[in-house]
Amino acid sequence: MDGKPTLKTKGQVLQIIDTTLLKCYLKSKENLVQFFLRRDANFLHLEESERLLNQHNKLSELVILYEKKEAHEKALGLLQAESVKSNSPLAGYKHMVEYMKKLGNKHLNLIFKHAKTVLEAEPHFGMRVFCAGNLHRLDRVLLRKALEKEDSSYSSTAAAAAANKLATGRSDSGGSRKNSCLLYTSRR
């Protein structure tokens, strides 16, 4: 038209509206930011929203944004970097483990890549990624093979033992597959 930029799609309009709303919430109603980010219909512009949340030091909210935009690599990278900072709201491995537990078979390689850090630092805590309610989501055969392959690099027998328990479906007390990792990690 006469040199003026035009919006081509409904998606672009929704993206501008949502990103503008995020700016407004950050300036006036910060307590609503997490709720706003968790909506299923989220049209936020990733890079602009990322910049805004970083400006306001909203790290937990940034993880939510990444999760909703399926930018799991960025989320886990942030969680990993913040896990070692004692003054961070995301300090420790709890947030990282909880995030990985939400991911399924589609992201198994990503889980293994980042679980390695937790398993090396705190093996028993790291095994929670593969256990404690997440077991039904992960393909047991893929999980076992990957844990056996990675066992030497984790320098821990926890991975191999958990993999064996997953494959046999038994724990030391003859319990179910779902409980085998829980029993194993709580005993060590």
mmCIF file of N, CA and C in Angstrom, residues 7-75:
data_model
loop_
_atom_site.group_PDB
_atom_site.id
_atom_site.type_symbol
_atom_site.label_atom_id
_atom_site.label_comp_id
_atom_site.label_asym_id
_atom_site.label_seq_id
_atom_site.Cartn_x
_atom_site.Cartn_y
_atom_site.Cartn_z
ATOM 1 N N LEU A 7 -0.333 -5.619 8.519
ATOM 2 C CA LEU A 7 -0.364 -6.937 9.138
ATOM 3 C C LEU A 7 -0.981 -7.914 8.148
ATOM 4 N N LYS A 8 -0.320 -9.040 7.990
ATOM 5 C CA LYS A 8 -0.755 -9.985 6.981
ATOM 6 C C LYS A 8 -1.666 -11.074 7.540
ATOM 7 N N THR A 9 -1.515 -11.381 8.800
ATOM 8 C CA THR A 9 -2.282 -12.493 9.340
ATOM 9 C C THR A 9 -2.911 -12.147 10.676
ATOM 10 N N LYS A 10 -3.905 -12.935 11.006
ATOM 11 C CA LYS A 10 -4.553 -12.826 12.314
ATOM 12 C C LYS A 10 -3.532 -13.146 13.422
ATOM 13 N N GLY A 11 -2.637 -14.083 13.137
ATOM 14 C CA GLY A 11 -1.588 -14.466 14.092
ATOM 15 C C GLY A 11 -0.693 -13.298 14.460
ATOM 16 N N GLN A 12 -0.357 -12.461 13.495
ATOM 17 C CA GLN A 12 0.480 -11.291 13.775
ATOM 18 C C GLN A 12 -0.241 -10.313 14.701
ATOM 19 N N VAL A 13 -1.517 -10.127 14.463
ATOM 20 C CA VAL A 13 -2.306 -9.226 15.312
ATOM 21 C C VAL A 13 -2.361 -9.771 16.731
ATOM 22 N N LEU A 14 -2.624 -11.070 16.856
ATOM 23 C CA LEU A 14 -2.686 -11.695 18.182
ATOM 24 C C LEU A 14 -1.335 -11.617 18.895
ATOM 25 N N GLN A 15 -0.254 -11.769 18.149
ATOM 26 C CA GLN A 15 1.086 -11.680 18.706
ATOM 27 C C GLN A 15 1.358 -10.275 19.256
ATOM 28 N N ILE A 16 0.962 -9.265 18.523
ATOM 29 C CA ILE A 16 1.142 -7.882 18.971
ATOM 30 C C ILE A 16 0.305 -7.617 20.218
ATOM 31 N N ILE A 17 -0.920 -8.102 20.224
ATOM 32 C CA ILE A 17 -1.801 -7.890 21.374
ATOM 33 C C ILE A 17 -1.237 -8.576 22.616
ATOM 34 N N ASP A 18 -0.884 -9.851 22.498
ATOM 35 C CA ASP A 18 -0.367 -10.585 23.662
ATOM 36 C C ASP A 18 0.941 -9.998 24.178
ATOM 37 N N THR A 19 1.835 -9.640 23.283
ATOM 38 C CA THR A 19 3.120 -9.074 23.700
ATOM 39 C C THR A 19 2.919 -7.713 24.362
ATOM 40 N N THR A 20 1.992 -6.927 23.855
ATOM 41 C CA THR A 20 1.672 -5.632 24.466
ATOM 42 C C THR A 20 1.051 -5.834 25.851
ATOM 43 N N LEU A 21 0.171 -6.815 25.975
ATOM 44 C CA LEU A 21 -0.424 -7.126 27.279
ATOM 45 C C LEU A 21 0.646 -7.541 28.290
ATOM 46 N N LEU A 22 1.621 -8.329 27.836
ATOM 47 C CA LEU A 22 2.722 -8.717 28.727
ATOM 48 C C LEU A 22 3.452 -7.476 29.229
ATOM 49 N N LYS A 23 3.734 -6.540 28.340
ATOM 50 C CA LYS A 23 4.390 -5.287 28.743
ATOM 51 C C LYS A 23 3.568 -4.562 29.799
ATOM 52 N N CYS A 24 2.266 -4.506 29.595
ATOM 53 C CA CYS A 24 1.376 -3.831 30.550
ATOM 54 C C CYS A 24 1.384 -4.531 31.900
ATOM 55 N N TYR A 25 1.286 -5.845 31.892
ATOM 56 C CA TYR A 25 1.293 -6.600 33.151
ATOM 57 C C TYR A 25 2.612 -6.422 33.895
ATOM 58 N N LEU A 26 3.713 -6.393 33.164
ATOM 59 C CA LEU A 26 5.021 -6.213 33.809
ATOM 60 C C LEU A 26 5.134 -4.835 34.467
ATOM 61 N N LYS A 27 4.456 -3.858 33.918
ATOM 62 C CA LYS A 27 4.512 -2.505 34.476
ATOM 63 C C LYS A 27 3.476 -2.260 35.566
ATOM 64 N N SER A 28 2.335 -2.946 35.487
ATOM 65 C CA SER A 28 1.262 -2.592 36.422
ATOM 66 C C SER A 28 0.764 -3.734 37.306
ATOM 67 N N LYS A 29 0.769 -4.951 36.826
ATOM 68 C CA LYS A 29 0.209 -6.083 37.573
ATOM 69 C C LYS A 29 1.154 -7.282 37.496
ATOM 70 N N GLU A 30 2.316 -7.167 38.103
ATOM 71 C CA GLU A 30 3.309 -8.230 38.004
ATOM 72 C C GLU A 30 2.814 -9.578 38.510
ATOM 73 N N ASN A 31 1.887 -9.537 39.466
ATOM 74 C CA ASN A 31 1.377 -10.801 40.008
ATOM 75 C C ASN A 31 0.546 -11.591 38.995
ATOM 76 N N LEU A 32 0.152 -10.978 37.906
ATOM 77 C CA LEU A 32 -0.634 -11.663 36.875
ATOM 78 C C LEU A 32 0.221 -12.225 35.727
ATOM 79 N N VAL A 33 1.508 -11.934 35.740
ATOM 80 C CA VAL A 33 2.370 -12.338 34.627
ATOM 81 C C VAL A 33 2.412 -13.857 34.482
ATOM 82 N N GLN A 34 2.623 -14.594 35.582
ATOM 83 C CA GLN A 34 2.684 -16.054 35.482
ATOM 84 C C GLN A 34 1.375 -16.634 34.960
ATOM 85 N N PHE A 35 0.283 -16.146 35.471
ATOM 86 C CA PHE A 35 -1.029 -16.608 35.013
ATOM 87 C C PHE A 35 -1.199 -16.348 33.518
ATOM 88 N N PHE A 36 -0.827 -15.163 33.098
ATOM 89 C CA PHE A 36 -0.937 -14.777 31.686
ATOM 90 C C PHE A 36 -0.086 -15.696 30.795
ATOM 91 N N LEU A 37 1.117 -16.003 31.239
ATOM 92 C CA LEU A 37 2.015 -16.846 30.447
ATOM 93 C C LEU A 37 1.534 -18.292 30.356
ATOM 94 N N ARG A 38 0.844 -18.761 31.363
ATOM 95 C CA ARG A 38 0.407 -20.162 31.403
ATOM 96 C C ARG A 38 -0.814 -20.456 30.540
ATOM 97 N N ARG A 39 -1.443 -19.436 29.995
ATOM 98 C CA ARG A 39 -2.619 -19.662 29.148
ATOM 99 C C ARG A 39 -2.275 -20.587 27.988
ATOM 100 N N ASP A 40 -3.230 -21.411 27.610
ATOM 101 C CA ASP A 40 -3.009 -22.318 26.474
ATOM 102 C C ASP A 40 -2.875 -21.556 25.166
ATOM 103 N N ALA A 41 -3.723 -20.580 24.964
ATOM 104 C CA ALA A 41 -3.657 -19.760 23.749
ATOM 105 C C ALA A 41 -2.686 -18.617 23.992
ATOM 106 N N ASN A 42 -1.427 -18.866 23.693
ATOM 107 C CA ASN A 42 -0.369 -17.907 23.969
ATOM 108 C C ASN A 42 0.252 -17.489 22.642
ATOM 109 N N PHE A 43 0.102 -16.228 22.292
ATOM 110 C CA PHE A 43 0.608 -15.735 21.007
ATOM 111 C C PHE A 43 1.788 -14.782 21.172
ATOM 112 N N LEU A 44 2.449 -14.856 22.301
ATOM 113 C CA LEU A 44 3.562 -13.952 22.578
ATOM 114 C C LEU A 44 4.686 -14.110 21.553
ATOM 115 N N HIS A 45 5.299 -13.005 21.225
ATOM 116 C CA HIS A 45 6.494 -13.016 20.385
ATOM 117 C C HIS A 45 7.649 -13.459 21.279
ATOM 118 N N LEU A 46 8.265 -14.578 20.943
ATOM 119 C CA LEU A 46 9.257 -15.187 21.829
ATOM 120 C C LEU A 46 10.417 -14.260 22.166
ATOM 121 N N GLU A 47 11.072 -13.712 21.156
ATOM 122 C CA GLU A 47 12.273 -12.909 21.404
ATOM 123 C C GLU A 47 11.957 -11.635 22.189
ATOM 124 N N GLU A 48 10.886 -10.963 21.838
ATOM 125 C CA GLU A 48 10.503 -9.735 22.539
ATOM 126 C C GLU A 48 10.087 -10.036 23.973
ATOM 127 N N SER A 49 9.337 -11.091 24.176
ATOM 128 C CA SER A 49 8.895 -11.473 25.512
ATOM 129 C C SER A 49 10.086 -11.903 26.367
ATOM 130 N N GLU A 50 11.005 -12.607 25.752
ATOM 131 C CA GLU A 50 12.230 -13.033 26.421
ATOM 132 C C GLU A 50 13.017 -11.807 26.905
ATOM 133 N N ARG A 51 13.158 -10.823 26.040
ATOM 134 C CA ARG A 51 13.869 -9.587 26.389
ATOM 135 C C ARG A 51 13.177 -8.869 27.558
ATOM 136 N N LEU A 52 11.854 -8.762 27.493
ATOM 137 C CA LEU A 52 11.086 -8.085 28.545
ATOM 138 C C LEU A 52 11.221 -8.796 29.890
ATOM 139 N N LEU A 53 11.098 -10.107 29.871
ATOM 140 C CA LEU A 53 11.187 -10.867 31.120
ATOM 141 C C LEU A 53 12.592 -10.791 31.714
ATOM 142 N N ASN A 54 13.607 -10.824 30.866
ATOM 143 C CA ASN A 54 14.979 -10.663 31.357
ATOM 144 C C ASN A 54 15.194 -9.275 31.954
ATOM 145 N N GLN A 55 14.649 -8.267 31.309
ATOM 146 C CA GLN A 55 14.748 -6.892 31.814
ATOM 147 C C GLN A 55 14.185 -6.760 33.221
ATOM 148 N N HIS A 56 13.119 -7.479 33.483
ATOM 149 C CA HIS A 56 12.441 -7.415 34.774
ATOM 150 C C HIS A 56 12.902 -8.527 35.725
ATOM 151 N N ASN A 57 13.945 -9.243 35.342
ATOM 152 C CA ASN A 57 14.517 -10.322 36.143
ATOM 153 C C ASN A 57 13.456 -11.352 36.546
ATOM 154 N N LYS A 58 12.631 -11.737 35.610
ATOM 155 C CA LYS A 58 11.545 -12.699 35.831
ATOM 156 C C LYS A 58 11.967 -14.061 35.277
ATOM 157 N N LEU A 59 12.859 -14.731 35.990
ATOM 158 C CA LEU A 59 13.420 -15.986 35.495
ATOM 159 C C LEU A 59 12.414 -17.131 35.515
ATOM 160 N N SER A 60 11.645 -17.244 36.576
ATOM 161 C CA SER A 60 10.627 -18.300 36.635
ATOM 162 C C SER A 60 9.616 -18.125 35.513
ATOM 163 N N GLU A 61 9.263 -16.897 35.241
ATOM 164 C CA GLU A 61 8.317 -16.597 34.174
ATOM 165 C C GLU A 61 8.917 -16.903 32.805
ATOM 166 N N LEU A 62 10.222 -16.681 32.685
ATOM 167 C CA LEU A 62 10.911 -16.986 31.434
ATOM 168 C C LEU A 62 10.872 -18.494 31.153
ATOM 169 N N VAL A 63 11.013 -19.292 32.192
ATOM 170 C CA VAL A 63 10.912 -20.747 32.036
ATOM 171 C C VAL A 63 9.508 -21.127 31.560
ATOM 172 N N ILE A 64 8.494 -20.480 32.102
ATOM 173 C CA ILE A 64 7.109 -20.740 31.681
ATOM 174 C C ILE A 64 6.938 -20.385 30.200
ATOM 175 N N LEU A 65 7.479 -19.235 29.809
ATOM 176 C CA LEU A 65 7.410 -18.819 28.405
ATOM 177 C C LEU A 65 8.048 -19.875 27.507
ATOM 178 N N TYR A 66 9.252 -20.308 27.868
ATOM 179 C CA TYR A 66 9.943 -21.315 27.066
ATOM 180 C C TYR A 66 9.135 -22.614 26.988
ATOM 181 N N GLU A 67 8.554 -23.004 28.104
ATOM 182 C CA GLU A 67 7.761 -24.234 28.122
ATOM 183 C C GLU A 67 6.563 -24.110 27.181
ATOM 184 N N LYS A 68 5.850 -23.004 27.258
ATOM 185 C CA LYS A 68 4.665 -22.808 26.413
ATOM 186 C C LYS A 68 5.023 -22.695 24.934
ATOM 187 N N LYS A 69 6.189 -22.155 24.647
ATOM 188 C CA LYS A 69 6.637 -22.015 23.260
ATOM 189 C C LYS A 69 7.425 -23.243 22.790
ATOM 190 N N GLU A 70 7.489 -24.247 23.646
ATOM 191 C CA GLU A 70 8.227 -25.481 23.373
ATOM 192 C C GLU A 70 9.691 -25.221 23.039
ATOM 193 N N ALA A 71 10.254 -24.231 23.689
ATOM 194 C CA ALA A 71 11.682 -23.926 23.568
ATOM 195 C C ALA A 71 12.388 -24.608 24.747
ATOM 196 N N HIS A 72 12.283 -25.934 24.781
ATOM 197 C CA HIS A 72 12.754 -26.706 25.927
ATOM 198 C C HIS A 72 14.267 -26.626 26.112
ATOM 199 N N GLU A 73 14.997 -26.548 25.028
ATOM 200 C CA GLU A 73 16.460 -26.420 25.124
ATOM 201 C C GLU A 73 16.822 -25.135 25.855
ATOM 202 N N LYS A 74 16.155 -24.037 25.516
ATOM 203 C CA LYS A 74 16.413 -22.759 26.188
ATOM 204 C C LYS A 74 16.020 -22.832 27.658
ATOM 205 N N ALA A 75 14.883 -23.442 27.943
ATOM 206 C CA ALA A 75 14.423 -23.558 29.333
ATOM 207 C C ALA A 75 15.416 -24.355 30.164
#
